[in-house]
Amino acid sequence: MTATAQDIRDAARRLREGGLVAFPTETVYGLGADALNEHAVAAVFRLKGRPANNPLIVHVADVAAARALTPRWDARAEAIARAFWPGPVSIIVPRGERVPDLVTAGGPGVALRCPRHPVALALLREVGLPLVGPSANPSGRVSPTTAQHVREAFEGLMVLDGGPCEGGIESTVVSLMGPTPVVLRPGLVSAEALGLVLDEPVGIGPGEATAHGAMASPGLLASHYAPRAPVVLVDAAGVASALARAPGGRAAALVLGESAITGPGVTRILMPAGAGAYAARLYAALREADALDPSLIVVEEPGGGSSDPLWVAIRDRLARAAAARP
Ligand code: TXA
Ligand code: MG
């Protein structure tokens, strides 16, 4: 069911009162709160169990709202916004004084994004405030791509239902804090596409961002996007032997072809071959796998080593899901 105009008005009222509301975007569902209200932002950190050193993305209705949150909306920011907003790109620019410390984790930059989802845009316009919007999941876990995913994690939270997210993985995060633009988190919009719009090369990776003096993003580095069960990422030839090593023989496997061998305790989840469809399906599939309470989730590495930016972003998320847990 999709949120009605009345639902959006109710949500806006709740947000203005300092409450929390989950909302759909074209990437994943976000946990919304008034970005200018410290108490509301603190409640977001508490509900997610998010470390205070991991900054939040601020969602805005349009470029005018973005400009109001930074003293430096330069030609690069304008060019990216013109090309990709509303859409899955978060732009880190110097923070304005109105932005609470909590939002930026005390850092000098604030990430701004105008999402491309009719419900998100209607909500932002109705509420007339910038909204923080971390993915609406407990910190470190798999992001939600349906309203039901959010409800399962946060009982009693108001959720605006906008249907399944079409993008499926989180926005590209690009920092304009240093002399060279740097992608801190790969996403649906590639560094190459940003570079074409900016007419200059765009770096990749938090390492470079740190070298350029931008703040590190803890959430971009650590194990993240993780189901409860351990995840291993293997190539097609390695699926069978990885499954054979699953403790107790209970395993789930996200595979690309019919050929992958299975055993009695193994549930096979067939994934789409195309990058767009794979991204849209990924988090729901990881949740389905996890719900089987397996001792191991085996993921056949998709994309055949393709350098297609979307496959790169997908493999980035898979690598984080499979990374050693703290
Ligand atoms: O697609 C998305 O971006 C979704 C939807 C709901 O908009 N939101 C999202 O938020 O993924 P979150 O909080 O789950 O991830 C934001 C990432 C974090 O890894 C955080 O460290 C980084 O962006 N980030 C946010 N603000 C930052 C800043 N000022 N400087 C550096 N990194 C920042
Ligand atoms: Mg997140």
mmCIF file of C-alpha atoms and ligand atoms in Angstrom, residues 23-31 48 50 53-59 88-93 103-105 107-113 115 133-137 143 169-173 175 177 184-185 214-221 224-225 317, ligand 1:
data_model
loop_
_atom_site.group_PDB
_atom_site.id
_atom_site.type_symbol
_atom_site.label_atom_id
_atom_site.label_comp_id
_atom_site.label_asym_id
_atom_site.label_seq_id
_atom_site.Cartn_x
_atom_site.Cartn_y
_atom_site.Cartn_z
ATOM 1 C CA PHE A 23 10.153 7.025 4.575
ATOM 2 C CA PRO A 24 10.812 5.405 1.200
ATOM 3 C CA THR A 25 13.478 6.609 -1.201
ATOM 4 C CA GLU A 26 14.599 5.310 -4.593
ATOM 5 C CA THR A 27 17.549 3.562 -2.885
ATOM 6 C CA VAL A 28 16.473 2.178 0.517
ATOM 7 C CA TYR A 29 14.081 3.269 3.301
ATOM 8 C CA GLY A 30 15.359 6.079 5.538
ATOM 9 C CA LEU A 31 14.773 6.814 9.216
ATOM 10 C CA LYS A 48 19.602 2.589 15.329
ATOM 11 C CA ARG A 50 24.502 3.952 15.689
ATOM 12 C CA ASN A 53 31.114 9.090 15.178
ATOM 13 C CA ASN A 54 29.129 8.047 12.080
ATOM 14 C CA PRO A 55 27.533 11.131 10.452
ATOM 15 C CA LEU A 56 24.035 11.232 8.917
ATOM 16 C CA ILE A 57 22.910 12.240 5.428
ATOM 17 C CA VAL A 58 20.529 15.219 5.347
ATOM 18 C CA HIS A 59 17.668 14.975 2.847
ATOM 19 C CA PRO A 88 20.915 8.764 -5.557
ATOM 20 C CA VAL A 89 23.886 11.074 -4.936
ATOM 21 C CA SER A 90 24.806 12.531 -1.523
ATOM 22 C CA ILE A 91 27.080 15.553 -1.781
ATOM 23 C CA ILE A 92 29.383 16.426 1.133
ATOM 24 C CA VAL A 93 29.922 20.180 1.450
ATOM 25 C CA VAL A 103 24.476 15.255 12.377
ATOM 26 C CA THR A 104 28.033 15.603 11.076
ATOM 27 C CA ALA A 105 29.579 13.661 13.986
ATOM 28 C CA GLY A 107 33.064 16.971 11.371
ATOM 29 C CA PRO A 108 33.375 19.942 9.015
ATOM 30 C CA GLY A 109 31.209 18.509 6.216
ATOM 31 C CA VAL A 110 27.526 17.705 5.815
ATOM 32 C CA ALA A 111 26.162 15.175 3.311
ATOM 33 C CA LEU A 112 23.145 16.494 1.382
ATOM 34 C CA ARG A 113 20.825 14.540 -0.854
ATOM 35 C CA PRO A 115 15.891 11.744 -3.079
ATOM 36 C CA GLY A 133 17.734 9.848 6.796
ATOM 37 C CA PRO A 134 20.084 7.033 7.640
ATOM 38 C CA SER A 135 18.962 3.682 6.298
ATOM 39 C CA ALA A 136 16.126 2.508 8.574
ATOM 40 C CA ASN A 137 17.910 -0.525 10.033
ATOM 41 C CA SER A 143 19.275 -1.843 4.767
ATOM 42 C CA ILE A 169 21.514 -0.019 -2.760
ATOM 43 C CA GLU A 170 22.369 3.223 -1.007
ATOM 44 C CA SER A 171 23.277 6.507 -2.670
ATOM 45 C CA THR A 172 26.704 7.363 -4.005
ATOM 46 C CA VAL A 173 28.463 9.581 -1.429
ATOM 47 C CA SER A 175 32.897 14.563 -0.950
ATOM 48 C CA MET A 177 35.585 18.951 0.931
ATOM 49 C CA LEU A 184 33.436 7.742 -0.407
ATOM 50 C CA ARG A 185 30.718 5.182 -1.090
ATOM 51 C CA ALA A 214 38.139 15.108 4.400
ATOM 52 C CA MET A 215 36.822 13.261 7.393
ATOM 53 C CA ALA A 216 36.851 9.500 7.470
ATOM 54 C CA SER A 217 33.430 7.807 7.449
ATOM 55 C CA PRO A 218 33.411 4.967 9.941
ATOM 56 C CA GLY A 219 30.240 3.559 8.427
ATOM 57 C CA LEU A 220 31.918 3.284 5.074
ATOM 58 C CA LEU A 221 34.841 1.285 6.351
ATOM 59 C CA HIS A 224 28.328 -3.279 7.388
ATOM 60 C CA TYR A 225 25.157 -4.326 5.587
ATOM 61 C CA ARG A 317 28.159 -4.024 -0.403
HETATM 62 O O1 TXA B 1 20.663 6.062 -0.165
HETATM 63 C C1 TXA B 1 20.970 6.551 0.926
HETATM 64 O O2 TXA B 1 21.916 7.316 1.071
HETATM 65 C C2 TXA B 1 20.099 6.186 2.140
HETATM 66 C C3 TXA B 1 18.702 6.749 1.886
HETATM 67 C C4 TXA B 1 17.757 6.524 3.042
HETATM 68 O O3 TXA B 1 18.797 8.107 1.550
HETATM 69 N N1 TXA B 1 20.681 6.648 3.345
HETATM 70 C C5 TXA B 1 21.823 6.089 3.853
HETATM 71 O O4 TXA B 1 22.248 6.657 5.045
HETATM 72 O O5 TXA B 1 22.386 5.164 3.326
HETATM 73 P P1 TXA B 1 23.276 5.913 6.012
HETATM 74 O O6 TXA B 1 23.331 6.766 7.215
HETATM 75 O O7 TXA B 1 22.843 4.495 6.191
HETATM 76 O O8 TXA B 1 24.640 5.981 5.271
HETATM 77 C C6 TXA B 1 25.280 7.229 5.121
HETATM 78 C C7 TXA B 1 26.735 7.052 4.876
HETATM 79 C C8 TXA B 1 27.455 6.588 6.119
HETATM 80 O O9 TXA B 1 28.355 5.577 5.795
HETATM 81 C C9 TXA B 1 28.149 7.834 6.623
HETATM 82 O O10 TXA B 1 29.382 7.528 7.246
HETATM 83 C C10 TXA B 1 28.354 8.652 5.355
HETATM 84 O O11 TXA B 1 27.274 8.321 4.517
HETATM 85 N N2 TXA B 1 28.306 10.082 5.659
HETATM 86 C C11 TXA B 1 27.224 10.806 6.020
HETATM 87 N N3 TXA B 1 27.551 12.082 6.270
HETATM 88 C C12 TXA B 1 28.875 12.193 6.076
HETATM 89 C C13 TXA B 1 29.812 13.247 6.190
HETATM 90 N N4 TXA B 1 29.445 14.458 6.588
HETATM 91 N N5 TXA B 1 31.103 12.999 5.909
HETATM 92 C C14 TXA B 1 31.480 11.770 5.514
HETATM 93 N N6 TXA B 1 30.645 10.707 5.391
HETATM 94 C C15 TXA B 1 29.359 10.910 5.662
#
